[in-house]
Amino acid sequence: MTKLWNNPHQWDVGELNSHTKMQAVSDALEWIKDRPYDNKLVTNQGSSLTQVVTGAGNWFALSDALFTLNISTAVANERIRFDFMGIWSTTAAIANAFYWDILVDDTNYASSGTPTSSGVGLAQLVSVVAANVLQPFNVFAHYVVPTAGLHTFKLRVAGTTAQTITWYCSNANQILRLDGLDI
Amino acid sequence: MARIWTAPITYKYKQVMSAALSNEQLRDNLEYLKMKPRTYAPLALVTNDVLAATTTYQAVNDLNWAVSIATSEANEEVFVYFQCLISLSAGTPQALLLDVLVDNTNYLSSGTPTPITNGVGFFLFATTSATSWGFRKRLIIPTIGTHTFKLRARVAVTSCNVTFFTANAAGAEFGVQVE
């Protein structure tokens, strides 16, 4: 179990140690060994996840039941690294992208506080391919959490144009994964 | 506050734990481990970076694509990563090759002043359409001190423009961190 981080004690000259000070050292060591982390791995669902998107800047929850991370930050301005990876396709041919963002504590977006049209980044831009061609994606983004405490991080997606996007997770060969790690 | 790492001591019988020693060995080292040195440059600029690339490695834009980090002991392991949406102006087939110049002397791919042919990895462009691409690579830094990392790129076949989509928060990022 990850311990809560407490800043290690600052010793003054002549100060004696106590079990509480040394316990904080012990807890800090455990925190470092097992950093706050959460991930969601979605596979073998029977059917894949689809979402009708309506253009850049219009954000959708792919599935809050499947893609909500809970991470507790110890102090202000901890940095979280998010990794999102899987396979997708779109019904719209040629040069389409899906964007992703993270909704923090149901209030602010990781991209900017308020969402930008591109979110925290592009997951992939389809090259000159026909519609419904499967494309792998593997993207990451960093976010500095301004406050300490337990935070929720929910995946949000958007698309460049109106289209239906599929994120594949219907069988055991198809894995969608969202990771968050306090680094 | 970022702390400096000090090698843990070997404790002696009846070792006196002074305040200075406790703060150095416990407080500072723990806080260092919690927040190891890292630098990253998420690039959300007004314009894209366009490189007139040739078949030899050259700087993409050292104002944007350069990061530095301080190592506290010899042979520190660091992790360099890059992510960007990229397009090429030339016809096909064409490949983009990336590398990182470390301390203005050695390349990440080879550890020498001469990069290996494919750098740290290449991406084959079937068309001129934009594609998201990146790499993650570990390396050992032999010396203590501040080290710089600069992105280098070339193309494989014919000179052409390479656009790095750094505008409009497209998710471009270049970073390094102590592992």
CSV table of C-alpha atoms in Angstrom, one decimal:
chain,number,residue,atom,x,y,z
A,1,MET,CA,0.0,0.0,0.0
A,2,THR,CA,1.3,3.4,-0.9
A,3,LYS,CA,2.0,5.6,2.1
A,4,LEU,CA,1.0,9.2,2.3
A,5,TRP,CA,3.9,11.4,1.7
A,6,ASN,CA,5.0,13.7,4.5
A,7,ASN,CA,8.0,16.0,3.9
A,8,PRO,CA,10.9,14.6,6.0
A,9,HIS,CA,11.6,16.3,9.2
A,10,GLN,CA,14.3,19.0,9.3
A,11,TRP,CA,16.6,18.4,12.2
A,12,ASP,CA,18.0,21.2,14.3
A,13,VAL,CA,21.3,21.2,16.1
A,14,GLY,CA,21.1,19.0,19.2
A,15,GLU,CA,17.7,17.7,18.3
A,16,LEU,CA,17.0,14.1,19.3
A,17,ASN,CA,15.3,11.6,17.1
A,18,SER,CA,12.0,10.1,17.9
A,19,HIS,CA,10.0,7.2,16.6
A,20,THR,CA,7.6,9.6,14.8
A,21,LYS,CA,10.4,11.3,12.9
A,22,MET,CA,11.9,8.0,11.9
A,23,GLN,CA,8.4,6.6,11.0
A,24,ALA,CA,8.1,9.6,8.5
A,25,VAL,CA,11.4,8.5,7.0
A,26,SER,CA,10.1,4.9,6.7
A,27,ASP,CA,6.9,6.1,5.2
A,28,ALA,CA,8.7,8.3,2.7
A,29,LEU,CA,10.9,5.4,1.6
A,30,GLU,CA,7.7,3.3,1.0
A,31,TRP,CA,6.1,6.2,-0.9
A,32,ILE,CA,9.2,6.4,-3.2
A,33,LYS,CA,9.2,2.7,-3.8
A,34,ASP,CA,5.5,2.6,-4.7
A,35,ARG,CA,4.6,5.9,-6.2
A,36,PRO,CA,0.9,6.9,-6.4
A,37,TYR,CA,-0.4,5.2,-9.6
A,38,ASP,CA,-3.6,4.1,-11.2
A,39,ASN,CA,-4.3,2.5,-14.5
A,40,LYS,CA,-7.2,1.1,-16.4
A,41,LEU,CA,-6.8,-1.7,-18.8
A,42,VAL,CA,-9.8,-2.5,-20.9
A,43,THR,CA,-9.9,-5.7,-23.0
A,44,ASN,CA,-12.1,-8.6,-23.9
A,45,GLN,CA,-15.3,-6.5,-23.5
A,46,GLY,CA,-17.3,-8.4,-26.1
A,47,SER,CA,-17.8,-5.2,-28.0
A,48,SER,CA,-15.5,-2.2,-28.7
A,49,LEU,CA,-16.1,1.3,-27.6
A,50,THR,CA,-17.6,3.7,-30.1
A,51,GLN,CA,-18.2,7.4,-29.9
A,52,VAL,CA,-19.8,9.8,-32.4
A,53,VAL,CA,-17.7,12.9,-32.3
A,54,THR,CA,-18.8,16.2,-33.7
A,55,GLY,CA,-15.6,18.2,-34.3
A,56,ALA,CA,-12.6,19.7,-32.5
A,57,GLY,CA,-13.4,21.2,-29.2
A,58,ASN,CA,-16.5,19.1,-28.6
A,59,TRP,CA,-15.4,16.7,-25.8
A,60,PHE,CA,-17.0,13.4,-25.0
A,61,ALA,CA,-16.5,10.9,-22.2
A,62,LEU,CA,-15.5,7.6,-23.8
A,63,SER,CA,-16.5,5.8,-20.7
A,64,ASP,CA,-16.1,7.2,-17.2
A,65,ALA,CA,-16.9,3.7,-15.8
A,66,LEU,CA,-13.8,2.3,-17.6
A,67,PHE,CA,-11.5,5.3,-17.8
A,68,THR,CA,-11.4,7.1,-14.5
A,69,LEU,CA,-8.1,7.2,-12.5
A,70,ASN,CA,-7.9,8.0,-8.8
A,71,ILE,CA,-4.5,9.3,-7.6
A,72,SER,CA,-3.7,11.0,-4.4
A,73,THR,CA,-1.1,13.7,-4.5
A,74,ALA,CA,1.0,14.5,-1.4
A,75,VAL,CA,1.8,18.1,-1.9
A,76,ALA,CA,0.9,20.9,-4.3
A,77,ASN,CA,2.3,20.8,-7.8
A,78,GLU,CA,3.0,17.1,-8.1
A,79,ARG,CA,3.4,16.0,-11.7
A,80,ILE,CA,1.4,13.2,-13.2
A,81,ARG,CA,2.4,11.4,-16.4
A,82,PHE,CA,-0.6,10.0,-18.4
A,83,ASP,CA,-0.1,7.3,-21.1
A,84,PHE,CA,-2.9,6.3,-23.4
A,85,MET,CA,-2.5,3.5,-25.9
A,86,GLY,CA,-4.5,1.2,-28.0
A,87,ILE,CA,-6.0,0.7,-31.5
A,88,TRP,CA,-8.6,2.9,-33.2
A,89,SER,CA,-10.4,3.5,-36.4
A,90,THR,CA,-12.7,6.0,-37.9
A,91,THR,CA,-15.6,6.0,-40.3
A,92,ALA,CA,-14.2,9.2,-42.0
A,93,ALA,CA,-11.5,8.5,-44.6
A,94,ILE,CA,-8.2,10.4,-44.9
A,95,ALA,CA,-6.6,12.8,-42.5
A,96,ASN,CA,-8.6,12.5,-39.4
A,97,ALA,CA,-7.4,12.7,-35.9
A,98,PHE,CA,-8.8,12.2,-32.5
A,99,TYR,CA,-7.7,14.4,-29.6
A,100,TRP,CA,-7.6,13.5,-26.0
A,101,ASP,CA,-7.7,15.4,-22.8
A,102,ILE,CA,-8.1,14.6,-19.1
A,103,LEU,CA,-10.9,16.1,-17.0
A,104,VAL,CA,-9.5,16.8,-13.5
A,105,ASP,CA,-11.8,16.5,-10.5
A,106,ASP,CA,-14.8,17.1,-12.8
A,107,THR,CA,-13.9,20.7,-13.2
A,108,ASN,CA,-10.7,21.6,-15.1
A,109,TYR,CA,-9.0,20.1,-18.1
A,110,ALA,CA,-5.4,19.0,-18.0
A,111,SER,CA,-4.7,20.9,-21.2
A,112,SER,CA,-5.3,24.3,-20.0
A,113,GLY,CA,-7.8,24.6,-17.1
A,114,THR,CA,-10.5,25.0,-19.7
A,115,PRO,CA,-10.3,22.7,-22.6
A,116,THR,CA,-8.5,23.7,-25.8
A,117,SER,CA,-9.6,22.4,-29.1
A,118,SER,CA,-6.7,20.0,-29.2
A,119,GLY,CA,-6.7,18.9,-25.6
A,120,VAL,CA,-3.4,17.5,-24.3
A,121,GLY,CA,-2.6,16.3,-27.8
A,122,LEU,CA,-3.3,14.3,-30.8
A,123,ALA,CA,-3.6,10.6,-30.4
A,124,GLN,CA,-3.0,9.9,-34.1
A,125,LEU,CA,-3.7,11.4,-37.4
A,126,VAL,CA,-4.8,8.9,-40.0
A,127,SER,CA,-2.7,9.0,-43.1
A,128,VAL,CA,-4.1,8.4,-46.6
A,129,VAL,CA,-6.0,5.3,-45.8
A,130,ALA,CA,-9.6,4.2,-46.3
A,131,ALA,CA,-12.1,4.5,-43.6
A,132,ASN,CA,-12.3,1.8,-40.9
A,133,VAL,CA,-8.6,1.0,-41.1
A,134,LEU,CA,-7.2,0.1,-37.7
A,135,GLN,CA,-4.4,2.4,-36.4
A,136,PRO,CA,-2.3,1.9,-33.3
A,137,PHE,CA,-1.7,4.9,-31.0
A,138,ASN,CA,0.6,5.4,-28.0
A,139,VAL,CA,0.7,8.9,-26.6
A,140,PHE,CA,1.5,10.6,-23.4
A,141,ALA,CA,1.1,13.9,-21.6
A,142,HIS,CA,2.2,15.5,-18.3
A,143,TYR,CA,0.0,17.5,-16.0
A,144,VAL,CA,1.0,19.4,-12.8
A,145,VAL,CA,-1.7,19.1,-10.2
A,146,PRO,CA,-2.0,22.4,-8.3
A,147,THR,CA,-3.3,21.0,-5.0
A,148,ALA,CA,-2.6,18.1,-2.7
A,149,GLY,CA,-5.2,15.4,-2.1
A,150,LEU,CA,-7.2,12.7,-3.8
A,151,HIS,CA,-7.9,13.6,-7.5
A,152,THR,CA,-10.0,12.0,-10.2
A,153,PHE,CA,-8.8,12.0,-13.8
A,154,LYS,CA,-11.3,11.1,-16.5
A,155,LEU,CA,-10.5,10.5,-20.2
A,156,ARG,CA,-12.1,12.9,-22.7
A,157,VAL,CA,-12.0,12.5,-26.5
A,158,ALA,CA,-12.8,14.6,-29.5
A,159,GLY,CA,-12.4,14.4,-33.3
A,160,THR,CA,-11.5,16.7,-36.1
A,161,THR,CA,-14.7,16.3,-38.0
A,162,ALA,CA,-18.1,14.6,-37.4
A,163,GLN,CA,-17.4,10.9,-37.5
A,164,THR,CA,-17.8,7.7,-35.5
A,165,ILE,CA,-14.6,6.5,-33.8
A,166,THR,CA,-14.0,3.0,-32.5
A,167,TRP,CA,-11.5,2.2,-29.8
A,168,TYR,CA,-10.9,-1.6,-30.0
A,169,CYS,CA,-11.3,-3.7,-26.9
A,170,SER,CA,-13.7,-6.4,-27.9
A,171,ASN,CA,-11.4,-9.4,-27.6
A,172,ALA,CA,-8.3,-10.5,-25.7
A,173,ASN,CA,-6.0,-9.3,-28.5
A,174,GLN,CA,-7.3,-5.7,-28.2
A,175,ILE,CA,-6.2,-3.6,-25.2
A,176,LEU,CA,-6.9,0.0,-24.3
A,177,ARG,CA,-4.8,1.3,-21.5
A,178,LEU,CA,-4.8,4.6,-19.6
A,179,ASP,CA,-2.0,5.0,-17.0
A,180,GLY,CA,-1.4,7.7,-14.5
A,181,LEU,CA,1.8,7.9,-12.5
A,182,ASP,CA,3.1,10.5,-10.0
A,183,ILE,CA,6.6,11.2,-11.1
B,1,MET,CA,12.5,22.6,-3.3
B,2,ALA,CA,14.8,20.4,-5.3
B,3,ARG,CA,17.5,18.7,-3.2
B,4,ILE,CA,20.9,17.4,-4.1
B,5,TRP,CA,21.7,13.7,-3.8
B,6,THR,CA,24.5,12.7,-1.5
B,7,ALA,CA,25.7,9.1,-1.5
B,8,PRO,CA,24.4,7.3,1.6
B,9,ILE,CA,27.1,6.8,4.2
B,10,THR,CA,28.2,3.5,5.8
B,11,TYR,CA,27.2,3.9,9.5
B,12,LYS,CA,29.8,3.2,12.1
B,13,TYR,CA,29.4,1.8,15.6
B,14,LYS,CA,28.1,4.7,17.9
B,15,GLN,CA,27.7,6.9,14.8
B,16,VAL,CA,26.6,10.4,16.0
B,17,MET,CA,23.6,11.5,13.9
B,18,SER,CA,24.1,15.3,13.9
B,19,ALA,CA,21.5,17.6,12.6
B,20,ALA,CA,23.5,18.2,9.5
B,21,LEU,CA,24.0,14.5,8.8
B,22,SER,CA,20.3,13.7,9.4
B,23,ASN,CA,19.2,16.5,7.1
B,24,GLU,CA,21.7,15.4,4.4
B,25,GLN,CA,21.2,11.7,4.6
B,26,LEU,CA,17.5,11.5,5.3
B,27,ARG,CA,15.6,14.7,4.5
B,28,ASP,CA,17.6,15.8,1.4
B,29,ASN,CA,18.1,12.3,-0.1
B,30,LEU,CA,14.4,11.4,0.4
B,31,GLU,CA,13.2,14.6,-1.2
B,32,TYR,CA,15.7,14.1,-4.1
B,33,LEU,CA,14.3,10.6,-4.7
B,34,LYS,CA,10.7,11.9,-4.6
B,35,MET,CA,11.4,14.5,-7.2
B,36,LYS,CA,14.4,13.5,-9.3
B,37,PRO,CA,15.8,16.0,-11.7
B,38,ARG,CA,13.6,16.3,-14.8
B,39,THR,CA,13.1,18.9,-17.5
B,40,TYR,CA,10.5,18.8,-20.1
B,41,ALA,CA,9.4,21.2,-22.8
B,42,PRO,CA,5.7,20.8,-23.8
B,43,LEU,CA,5.7,22.8,-27.0
B,44,ALA,CA,2.5,24.8,-27.5
B,45,LEU,CA,3.7,27.6,-29.7
B,46,VAL,CA,2.1,30.0,-32.1
B,47,THR,CA,3.8,28.6,-35.2
B,48,ASN,CA,5.1,25.2,-36.2
B,49,ASP,CA,8.8,24.4,-36.5
B,50,VAL,CA,9.7,23.8,-40.1
B,51,LEU,CA,13.1,22.3,-40.9
B,52,ALA,CA,14.6,22.3,-44.3
B,53,ALA,CA,16.1,18.9,-43.8
B,54,THR,CA,18.9,17.2,-45.7
B,55,THR,CA,20.3,13.7,-45.5
B,56,THR,CA,22.7,14.7,-42.8
B,57,TYR,CA,21.7,15.4,-39.2
B,58,GLN,CA,21.0,18.9,-38.3
B,59,ALA,CA,19.4,21.0,-35.6
B,60,VAL,CA,15.6,21.2,-35.7
B,61,ASN,CA,15.4,24.3,-33.5
B,62,ASP,CA,17.7,24.5,-30.6
B,63,LEU,CA,15.6,27.3,-29.0
B,64,ASN,CA,12.6,24.9,-28.7
B,65,TRP,CA,14.0,21.4,-28.9
B,66,ALA,CA,16.7,21.5,-26.2
B,67,VAL,CA,16.5,20.5,-22.6
B,68,SER,CA,19.1,20.3,-19.8
B,69,ILE,CA,19.4,18.3,-16.6
B,70,ALA,CA,21.8,18.1,-13.7
B,71,THR,CA,23.3,14.7,-12.7
B,72,SER,CA,24.7,14.2,-9.2
B,73,GLU,CA,26.9,11.2,-9.7
B,74,ALA,CA,28.9,9.5,-12.4
B,75,ASN,CA,27.1,7.0,-14.7
B,76,GLU,CA,23.6,8.4,-13.9
B,77,GLU,CA,20.9,6.7,-15.9
B,78,VAL,CA,18.6,9.2,-17.6
B,79,PHE,CA,15.5,8.8,-19.8
B,80,VAL,CA,15.1,11.0,-23.0
B,81,TYR,CA,11.7,11.1,-24.7
B,82,PHE,CA,10.1,12.9,-27.6
B,83,GLN,CA,6.6,13.1,-29.1
B,84,CYS,CA,5.3,15.2,-32.0
B,85,LEU,CA,3.0,15.3,-34.9
B,86,ILE,CA,5.2,15.5,-38.0
B,87,SER,CA,4.8,15.8,-41.8
B,88,LEU,CA,7.2,15.8,-44.7
B,89,SER,CA,6.9,17.9,-47.9
B,90,ALA,CA,8.7,15.5,-50.2
B,91,GLY,CA,7.3,12.7,-52.3
B,92,THR,CA,7.4,9.1,-51.3
B,93,PRO,CA,9.1,6.9,-50.2
B,94,GLN,CA,10.8,9.0,-47.6
B,95,ALA,CA,11.9,8.4,-44.0
B,96,LEU,CA,12.5,10.8,-41.1
B,97,LEU,CA,15.4,9.9,-38.8
B,98,LEU,CA,15.8,11.4,-35.3
B,99,ASP,CA,18.7,11.6,-32.9
B,100,VAL,CA,19.8,13.7,-29.9
B,101,LEU,CA,23.0,15.5,-29.5
B,102,VAL,CA,24.3,15.2,-25.9
B,103,ASP,CA,26.4,18.1,-24.5
B,104,ASN,CA,27.1,19.2,-28.1
B,105,THR,CA,29.5,16.3,-28.5
B,106,ASN,CA,28.0,12.8,-28.7
B,107,TYR,CA,24.9,11.4,-30.2
B,108,LEU,CA,22.3,9.5,-28.2
B,109,SER,CA,22.3,6.7,-30.8
B,110,SER,CA,26.0,5.9,-30.6
B,111,GLY,CA,27.6,7.7,-27.7
B,112,THR,CA,30.1,9.1,-30.1
B,113,PRO,CA,30.4,12.3,-32.3
B,114,THR,CA,29.1,10.2,-35.1
B,115,PRO,CA,25.5,9.0,-35.0
B,116,ILE,CA,24.5,5.6,-36.3
B,117,THR,CA,22.7,5.6,-39.6
B,118,ASN,CA,19.2,5.4,-38.4
B,119,GLY,CA,19.7,7.5,-35.2
B,120,VAL,CA,17.5,6.5,-32.3
B,121,GLY,CA,14.9,5.3,-34.8
B,122,PHE,CA,13.2,6.3,-38.0
B,123,PHE,CA,9.7,6.6,-39.3
B,124,LEU,CA,8.9,5.7,-42.9
B,125,PHE,CA,6.5,8.1,-44.5
B,126,ALA,CA,4.3,6.5,-47.1
B,127,THR,CA,2.8,9.9,-47.9
B,128,THR,CA,3.2,13.5,-47.0
B,129,SER,CA,0.3,13.3,-44.5
B,130,ALA,CA,1.1,14.2,-40.9
B,131,THR,CA,1.8,11.4,-38.4
B,132,SER,CA,2.4,11.4,-34.7
B,133,TRP,CA,5.7,9.9,-33.8
B,134,GLY,CA,8.1,9.7,-30.9
B,135,PHE,CA,10.8,7.8,-29.1
B,136,ARG,CA,11.9,7.0,-25.5
B,137,LYS,CA,15.4,6.0,-24.8
B,138,ARG,CA,17.6,5.5,-21.7
B,139,LEU,CA,21.3,6.4,-21.6
B,140,ILE,CA,24.1,6.5,-19.1
B,141,ILE,CA,25.7,9.8,-18.5
B,142,PRO,CA,29.3,9.2,-17.4
B,143,THR,CA,30.0,12.5,-15.7
B,144,ILE,CA,28.5,14.7,-12.9
B,145,GLY,CA,27.1,18.1,-13.9
B,146,THR,CA,24.6,19.8,-16.2
B,147,HIS,CA,24.0,18.1,-19.5
B,148,THR,CA,22.1,19.3,-22.5
B,149,PHE,CA,20.1,17.4,-25.0
B,150,LYS,CA,19.2,18.8,-28.5
B,151,LEU,CA,17.0,17.2,-31.1
B,152,ARG,CA,18.6,16.4,-34.4
B,153,ALA,CA,16.9,15.2,-37.6
B,154,ARG,CA,17.5,14.2,-41.1
B,155,VAL,CA,15.7,12.6,-44.0
B,156,ALA,CA,16.7,9.4,-45.8
B,157,VAL,CA,16.2,10.1,-49.5
B,158,THR,CA,15.9,13.6,-50.8
B,159,SER,CA,16.0,17.0,-49.0
B,160,CYS,CA,12.6,18.3,-48.0
B,161,ASN,CA,10.8,20.3,-45.4
B,162,VAL,CA,9.9,18.6,-42.2
B,163,THR,CA,7.1,20.2,-40.2
B,164,PHE,CA,7.0,19.7,-36.5
B,165,PHE,CA,3.5,20.6,-35.3
B,166,THR,CA,4.3,22.7,-32.3
B,167,ALA,CA,1.4,25.0,-32.7
B,168,ASN,CA,-2.1,24.7,-31.3
B,169,ALA,CA,-1.2,22.3,-28.4
B,170,ALA,CA,-0.8,19.3,-30.7
B,171,GLY,CA,0.9,17.4,-27.9
B,172,ALA,CA,4.6,18.0,-28.8
B,173,GLU,CA,6.9,17.3,-26.0
B,174,PHE,CA,10.7,16.8,-25.5
B,175,GLY,CA,12.1,15.9,-22.1
B,176,VAL,CA,14.7,14.2,-20.0
B,177,GLN,CA,14.6,12.9,-16.4
B,178,VAL,CA,16.9,11.0,-14.1
B,179,GLU,CA,15.7,7.5,-13.7
